[in-house]
Amino acid sequence: MFNITNFEKSIETVILKRGKDYFLNGNVAELEENESVWTAEVDGTESYNVEVSINKNLEVARYFCDCPYDGMICKHTVAVFYAIRKELDKTMPLIPKKNVFETILQKTSASEFQDFIRSYTIKNKKFKTEFELYFSEKDDRIDIEAKYSDLFKKITRKYTNQGFIDYRSTNGYSNEVNKLIDTGFKYIENNNVKDAFLLVKAILYPLTETIEYSDDSNGSIGSSIENAIELLDKIVEKPNIAFDMKEQVFNFTRNELNKKIYFDYGDFGDGLLSVFKKLAIHLNKSNVFIEYIDQEVAKLIGKYDNYRKESLQKLKIQFLQELGRNDEAENVILQNMDIVEVRMNEVKKAISKEDYNTAKKLISEGIKIAENKSHSGTVSQWNMELLQIAVLEKDITIVRHFTKHFAFDRGFSKEYYNQWKATFNEEDWKNEIESHIVQTVEKITKKWKQNYKNDYWHPKNPPIISSELPSIYITEGYLDRLLALVQIANNLDTTLNYHSELIKKFPTELLNIYIPTLENYGLKVSDRSGYADLVNKMKRVIKDIPEGKQDILSVARSLKERFSTKPRRPAMIEELDKILK
């Protein structure tokens, strides 16, 4: 939140300049204020409406412009900021503009109002529609759904160019659509559920269709669709809603769920399903809801859409359990034990009852299913459950097996490593970890020899530095062993990777690695970013090993001298000078 008196500090320079130019050129028109809300029209490519809300501390609480700009704040809004500040800076305003308007309103007779409205509606059909909708309760002949459908079509046409709503237009389009939807929420506040429902009926499906011919990368149209579904949900949640209205909403929602588009883009179908489920309970039509799920699942048999099918089955189980139809829910569970979440819930139930044998049996079956599907992540998930059961059963052998596995399964996990370590006393742990280190070295060395058995160009040493051993050495405090690995690797990036662990104890040893590897790095890099990286690495070494400063600067001077003549690298010289001068 920023203040209208110093808003310049919060806005990027380019937008600020353009907005000020608009203001100085007189593009801001119809500036008015009503209860701290300022409105104006700004002439740009088109005429855009801007609204700014300012609180009593002169802070900008909210702002909006219906232009298609998708940044944080547009030039039209900035122009209005300047105009507002100018108004506020006037020490003796003659008559505030809002009072001019209010005065005219007070002096205008009913017949004059009617004459004006009749003439204005001839020029502005949109105003006529909005007028009829605002006073719709005064005449039952007004087809509210058709009126909202017409308004929606006009908004869509306004932002559609050659059959497409482009990225820059989606924000303005959604803002106008959201204003329509906000009208629906106001209807509900005034207990006018009927008109709110007619509004949803008029725009929900055509709004969802626009996704197919728009670039909604910023998600604004998707958000509008979600707002419309939320409005439908608010209708259902409204207390004392008439039974026949619930029936209408139920039938409408059921019909909409037959339209594939709601499930092709985003989670809109899930939102409608939630509304449909609530109504099924309210109207005692649970079997209709279950029948719908079964029909949808049947459509997916043989198709590669397991996620959708599994989601429907999980929803059915949840629905039956909410209704207290537990026997039916159990049958559905038994039929869908291949769904991980369904099986997992049964495992959790067994564990909560301390029926660990049943839980382990369910997990064992789940592992076989996952292995058949080549779902290694699910296998890992089940093994974690077996670990938790082993902890509860105090089965040290199994706890050690899985904690050791997870400590090194996907990189090094200090959490599982320490859990594995905690199952040993100090003496036994030393034997255990030394044995693991020896086995790891032997395994890596054996594989290295096999891979390069007949290859003349092979690495000089097995890649132990790339294993879990450095992490073990750091955790156990075996820094001398870590240094030995770093020295064998003799690589600049590898050394820097373990720099912070080794620097306090072995600065001289590290410096002996850095001097030649920095020079080699300088000989290899060939672009500005590489030169800058070289200098930054030199600065880091000098900072942490100040006694090696002259040695590092000597490397920098050597590189500068070498590349001052052919081949010349002026960019490298410039970067090296940042450390030499």
XYZ file of C-alpha atoms in Angstrom, residues 159-560:
402
model
C -12.343 -8.471 -26.251
C -12.333 -10.975 -29.115
C -10.192 -10.232 -32.140
C -10.471 -12.523 -35.176
C -12.084 -15.208 -33.070
C -9.436 -15.116 -30.325
C -8.959 -13.416 -26.951
C -5.246 -12.690 -26.758
C -3.072 -12.632 -23.653
C -3.186 -8.849 -23.253
C -6.986 -8.836 -23.391
C -7.773 -11.603 -20.891
C -7.245 -9.447 -17.810
C -9.692 -6.740 -18.906
C -12.130 -9.388 -20.128
C -12.083 -11.213 -16.799
C -12.508 -7.977 -14.850
C -15.737 -7.197 -16.705
C -17.015 -10.766 -16.356
C -16.220 -10.697 -12.626
C -18.339 -7.563 -12.276
C -21.279 -9.560 -13.658
C -20.569 -12.390 -11.217
C -20.303 -9.898 -8.338
C -23.850 -8.861 -9.180
C -24.853 -12.468 -8.483
C -23.221 -12.382 -5.052
C -25.119 -9.155 -4.282
C -28.337 -10.900 -5.313
C -27.638 -13.594 -2.741
C -26.927 -11.010 -0.036
C -30.384 -9.586 -0.773
C -31.925 -13.097 -0.680
C -32.567 -12.989 -4.427
C -31.394 -16.544 -5.139
C -33.466 -16.875 -8.288
C -31.735 -14.103 -10.227
C -28.309 -15.242 -9.007
C -29.021 -18.691 -10.436
C -30.264 -17.277 -13.741
C -27.030 -15.295 -14.026
C -24.938 -18.467 -13.531
C -27.041 -20.341 -16.082
C -26.497 -17.576 -18.608
C -22.715 -17.338 -18.413
C -21.085 -20.459 -16.907
C -20.870 -22.695 -19.967
C -20.132 -19.980 -22.562
C -17.501 -18.550 -20.202
C -15.842 -21.965 -19.932
C -15.942 -22.281 -23.711
C -13.834 -19.123 -24.068
C -10.869 -21.058 -22.645
C -10.710 -22.872 -25.989
C -10.126 -19.692 -27.962
C -8.068 -17.556 -25.595
C -4.536 -17.288 -24.257
C -5.267 -17.554 -20.557
C -1.635 -17.926 -19.493
C -2.192 -15.669 -16.484
C -5.212 -17.726 -15.365
C -7.612 -14.774 -15.180
C -10.389 -16.422 -17.229
C -9.941 -19.636 -15.244
C -10.341 -17.595 -12.067
C -13.600 -16.101 -13.421
C -14.939 -19.603 -14.116
C -14.077 -20.610 -10.550
C -15.898 -17.492 -9.298
C -19.011 -18.484 -11.251
C -18.904 -21.990 -9.758
C -18.392 -20.463 -6.312
C -21.524 -18.369 -6.915
C -23.422 -21.583 -7.706
C -22.082 -23.079 -4.478
C -23.214 -20.003 -2.494
C -26.706 -20.479 -3.899
C -26.747 -24.056 -2.613
C -25.407 -22.982 0.802
C -28.001 -20.228 1.202
C -30.277 -21.091 4.159
C -33.973 -21.656 3.507
C -33.562 -21.947 -0.255
C -36.843 -23.175 -1.781
C -37.070 -26.866 -2.630
C -37.970 -26.228 -6.276
C -34.938 -23.936 -6.604
C -32.688 -26.701 -5.260
C -34.238 -29.034 -7.827
C -33.473 -26.559 -10.626
C -29.868 -26.121 -9.524
C -29.488 -29.897 -9.133
C -30.755 -30.610 -12.649
C -28.679 -27.784 -14.114
C -25.500 -29.033 -12.421
C -26.179 -32.610 -13.509
C -26.560 -31.489 -17.121
C -23.431 -29.348 -17.011
C -21.392 -32.294 -15.712
C -22.186 -34.123 -18.939
C -20.190 -31.490 -20.822
C -16.637 -32.664 -21.288
C -15.146 -29.197 -21.414
C -15.354 -28.751 -17.621
C -12.856 -31.596 -17.200
C -10.601 -30.704 -20.112
C -9.313 -27.453 -18.616
C -8.463 -27.022 -14.929
C -10.506 -28.403 -12.036
C -13.807 -26.812 -12.991
C -15.563 -30.181 -13.187
C -14.485 -30.982 -9.630
C -16.065 -27.737 -8.437
C -19.352 -28.648 -10.115
C -19.132 -32.157 -8.651
C -18.854 -30.657 -5.184
C -22.047 -28.628 -5.742
C -23.800 -31.681 -7.204
C -22.784 -33.772 -4.183
C -24.143 -31.231 -1.676
C -27.463 -31.056 -3.483
C -27.707 -34.830 -3.711
C -27.528 -34.947 0.093
C -29.931 -32.012 0.596
C -32.498 -33.493 -1.799
C -32.058 -37.097 -0.674
C -30.917 -38.042 -4.186
C -27.748 -39.874 -3.215
C -28.451 -42.681 -5.660
C -28.529 -40.214 -8.562
C -25.092 -38.987 -7.538
C -23.727 -42.526 -7.237
C -25.292 -43.457 -10.567
C -23.512 -40.514 -12.177
C -20.141 -41.618 -10.761
C -20.670 -45.206 -11.928
C -21.577 -44.024 -15.423
C -18.482 -41.822 -15.616
C -16.222 -44.626 -14.376
C -17.724 -46.988 -16.969
C -16.840 -44.487 -19.711
C -13.206 -44.543 -18.597
C -12.757 -48.334 -18.646
C -10.055 -49.209 -21.130
C -8.923 -45.570 -21.403
C -5.651 -44.211 -20.092
C -7.145 -41.815 -17.557
C -6.493 -43.526 -14.240
C -6.310 -40.253 -12.334
C -9.888 -39.299 -13.251
C -11.201 -42.802 -12.622
C -9.439 -43.061 -9.263
C -10.679 -39.616 -8.228
C -14.271 -40.642 -8.933
C -13.959 -43.885 -6.972
C -12.418 -42.070 -3.994
C -15.262 -39.546 -4.138
C -17.806 -42.374 -4.150
C -16.209 -43.965 -1.077
C -16.167 -40.643 0.744
C -19.785 -39.959 -0.203
C -21.021 -43.327 1.037
C -19.121 -42.914 4.301
C -20.625 -39.459 4.843
C -24.072 -40.988 4.401
C -23.268 -43.724 6.907
C -23.583 -46.423 4.239
C -20.412 -48.081 5.465
C -21.090 -51.572 4.128
C -21.429 -50.205 0.601
C -18.311 -48.079 1.127
C -16.374 -51.181 2.209
C -17.410 -52.988 -0.960
C -16.170 -50.115 -3.110
C -12.919 -50.058 -1.100
C -12.346 -53.782 -1.674
C -12.930 -53.309 -5.406
C -10.419 -50.458 -5.579
C -7.499 -51.566 -3.447
C -5.185 -50.911 -6.396
C -5.688 -47.180 -5.731
C -2.799 -46.106 -3.489
C -4.832 -43.682 -1.347
C -7.596 -46.253 -0.783
C -5.112 -48.931 0.297
C -3.197 -46.400 2.376
C -6.344 -45.485 4.312
C -6.863 -49.167 5.126
C -3.241 -49.424 6.253
C -3.696 -46.403 8.537
C -6.831 -47.980 10.005
C -4.980 -51.214 10.764
C -2.061 -49.322 12.348
C -4.427 -47.273 14.519
C -5.844 -50.579 15.790
C -2.288 -51.904 16.320
C -3.092 -54.663 13.835
C 0.386 -54.529 12.352
C 0.204 -57.910 10.615
C -2.790 -56.780 8.556
C -1.081 -53.483 7.791
C 2.095 -55.258 6.608
C 0.072 -57.659 4.477
C -1.731 -54.757 2.803
C 1.591 -52.998 2.212
C 3.192 -56.135 0.762
C 0.342 -56.458 -1.734
C 0.608 -52.729 -2.508
C 4.336 -53.096 -3.263
C 3.646 -55.904 -5.748
C 1.020 -53.764 -7.519
C 3.391 -50.787 -7.661
C 6.284 -52.917 -8.927
C 4.104 -54.352 -11.689
C 3.295 -50.785 -12.734
C 6.964 -49.725 -12.399
C 5.953 -47.057 -9.859
C 9.179 -46.812 -7.866
C 7.947 -43.766 -5.969
C 4.958 -45.707 -4.654
C 7.210 -48.601 -3.634
C 9.303 -46.113 -1.667
C 6.123 -44.739 -0.065
C 5.096 -48.214 1.074
C 8.583 -48.914 2.443
C 8.328 -45.768 4.544
C 5.124 -47.161 6.025
C 6.936 -50.424 6.810
C 9.618 -48.365 8.565
C 6.996 -46.633 10.719
C 5.493 -49.985 11.672
C 8.959 -51.338 12.527
C 9.496 -48.323 14.813
C 6.176 -49.030 16.542
C 7.039 -52.710 16.888
C 10.593 -51.841 17.983
C 11.961 -54.143 15.323
C 15.562 -52.861 15.252
C 16.618 -55.067 12.336
C 13.907 -53.683 10.033
C 14.427 -50.118 11.287
C 18.134 -50.375 10.438
C 17.387 -51.844 7.025
C 15.042 -49.072 5.945
C 16.779 -46.115 7.603
C 20.044 -47.104 5.929
C 18.221 -47.469 2.617
C 16.516 -44.074 2.871
C 19.691 -42.386 4.132
C 21.258 -42.921 0.693
C 18.284 -43.682 -1.575
C 17.954 -40.310 -3.303
C 20.985 -38.371 -2.281
C 22.030 -38.081 1.338
C 19.311 -37.748 4.002
C 20.726 -36.614 7.325
C 17.386 -37.348 9.023
C 17.353 -41.031 8.084
C 21.128 -41.282 8.577
C 20.817 -40.119 12.191
C 17.843 -42.443 12.732
C 19.963 -45.333 11.469
C 22.873 -44.256 13.679
C 20.633 -43.978 16.758
C 19.957 -47.737 16.699
C 23.620 -48.447 17.636
C 25.747 -47.743 20.656
C 28.910 -45.711 20.088
C 31.297 -48.631 19.659
C 29.004 -50.667 17.407
C 28.299 -47.614 15.273
C 32.009 -47.073 14.591
C 32.261 -50.636 13.336
C 29.062 -50.275 11.304
C 29.978 -47.046 9.565
C 33.573 -48.149 8.889
C 32.239 -51.330 7.323
C 29.837 -49.289 5.167
C 32.659 -46.976 4.058
C 34.867 -49.908 3.055
C 32.007 -51.587 1.164
C 31.144 -48.348 -0.628
C 34.743 -47.793 -1.750
C 35.030 -51.403 -2.935
C 31.751 -51.188 -4.836
C 32.673 -47.928 -6.587
C 36.192 -49.153 -7.392
C 34.929 -52.451 -8.805
C 32.407 -50.686 -11.038
C 35.069 -48.179 -12.137
C 37.425 -50.958 -13.172
C 34.687 -52.790 -15.060
C 33.588 -49.677 -16.929
C 37.101 -48.768 -18.062
C 38.610 -52.246 -18.365
C 39.492 -51.897 -22.049
C 39.382 -48.119 -22.273
C 42.734 -46.363 -22.497
C 41.194 -42.922 -21.832
C 39.771 -43.397 -18.362
C 39.696 -41.303 -15.174
C 42.785 -41.719 -13.000
C 40.770 -42.448 -9.867
C 37.378 -43.983 -9.052
C 34.686 -41.299 -8.529
C 34.381 -41.707 -4.761
C 33.910 -37.949 -4.370
C 30.556 -38.330 -6.170
C 29.241 -40.917 -3.688
C 27.592 -40.480 -0.292
C 30.984 -40.699 1.466
C 31.692 -36.931 1.546
C 28.348 -36.405 3.324
C 29.204 -39.178 5.780
C 32.628 -37.672 6.442
C 31.084 -34.255 7.101
C 28.415 -35.697 9.422
C 30.929 -37.803 11.333
C 33.579 -35.078 11.431
C 36.060 -37.054 9.332
C 37.385 -33.901 7.678
C 40.847 -35.328 7.011
C 39.225 -38.032 4.878
C 37.116 -35.454 3.097
C 40.239 -33.411 2.348
C 41.919 -36.502 0.911
C 39.012 -37.008 -1.507
C 39.111 -33.336 -2.517
C 42.867 -33.523 -3.108
C 42.457 -36.607 -5.275
C 39.718 -34.914 -7.305
C 41.909 -31.787 -7.681
C 38.992 -29.887 -9.212
C 38.121 -26.232 -8.636
C 34.324 -26.622 -8.371
C 34.619 -29.745 -6.194
C 36.992 -27.956 -3.837
C 34.695 -24.943 -3.606
C 31.773 -27.277 -2.945
C 33.434 -28.447 0.301
C 35.233 -25.172 0.994
C 33.132 -24.128 4.009
C 33.657 -27.492 5.766
C 37.423 -27.573 5.241
C 38.549 -23.935 5.345
C 38.995 -23.570 9.121
C 41.145 -26.649 9.501
C 42.986 -26.897 6.192
C 43.499 -23.415 4.632
C 47.025 -24.144 3.356
C 45.998 -27.444 1.775
C 43.073 -25.775 0.019
C 45.249 -22.944 -1.244
C 47.598 -25.488 -2.802
C 44.610 -26.809 -4.780
C 43.194 -23.396 -5.685
C 46.318 -21.838 -7.228
C 46.711 -24.271 -10.168
C 42.999 -24.950 -10.621
C 42.143 -21.233 -10.778
C 44.811 -20.733 -13.423
C 43.515 -23.711 -15.437
C 39.988 -22.361 -15.158
C 41.192 -18.982 -16.456
C 42.757 -20.670 -19.471
C 39.522 -22.439 -20.345
C 36.800 -19.793 -19.926
C 35.956 -17.806 -23.026
C 33.108 -15.388 -22.280
C 32.299 -12.452 -20.022
C 30.237 -14.488 -17.549
C 33.076 -16.999 -17.211
C 35.621 -14.247 -16.593
C 33.378 -12.670 -13.945
C 32.931 -16.081 -12.315
C 36.702 -16.576 -12.228
C 37.223 -13.251 -10.473
C 34.443 -13.937 -7.965
C 36.041 -17.265 -7.080
C 39.402 -15.553 -6.647
C 37.796 -12.965 -4.330
C 36.224 -15.732 -2.239
C 39.558 -17.517 -1.793
C 41.323 -14.264 -0.867
C 38.624 -13.437 1.674
C 38.819 -16.816 3.414
C 42.589 -17.373 3.004
C 44.091 -13.862 3.265
C 47.604 -15.269 3.542
C 47.209 -16.559 -0.002
C 46.225 -13.184 -1.476
C 49.502 -12.522 -3.265
C 49.550 -15.994 -4.770
C 46.046 -15.517 -6.167
C 46.872 -12.039 -7.480
C 49.935 -13.529 -9.127
C 47.653 -15.934 -10.999
C 45.461 -12.996 -12.046
C 48.467 -11.008 -13.309
C 49.759 -14.014 -15.211
C 46.413 -14.445 -16.971
C 46.201 -10.726 -17.723
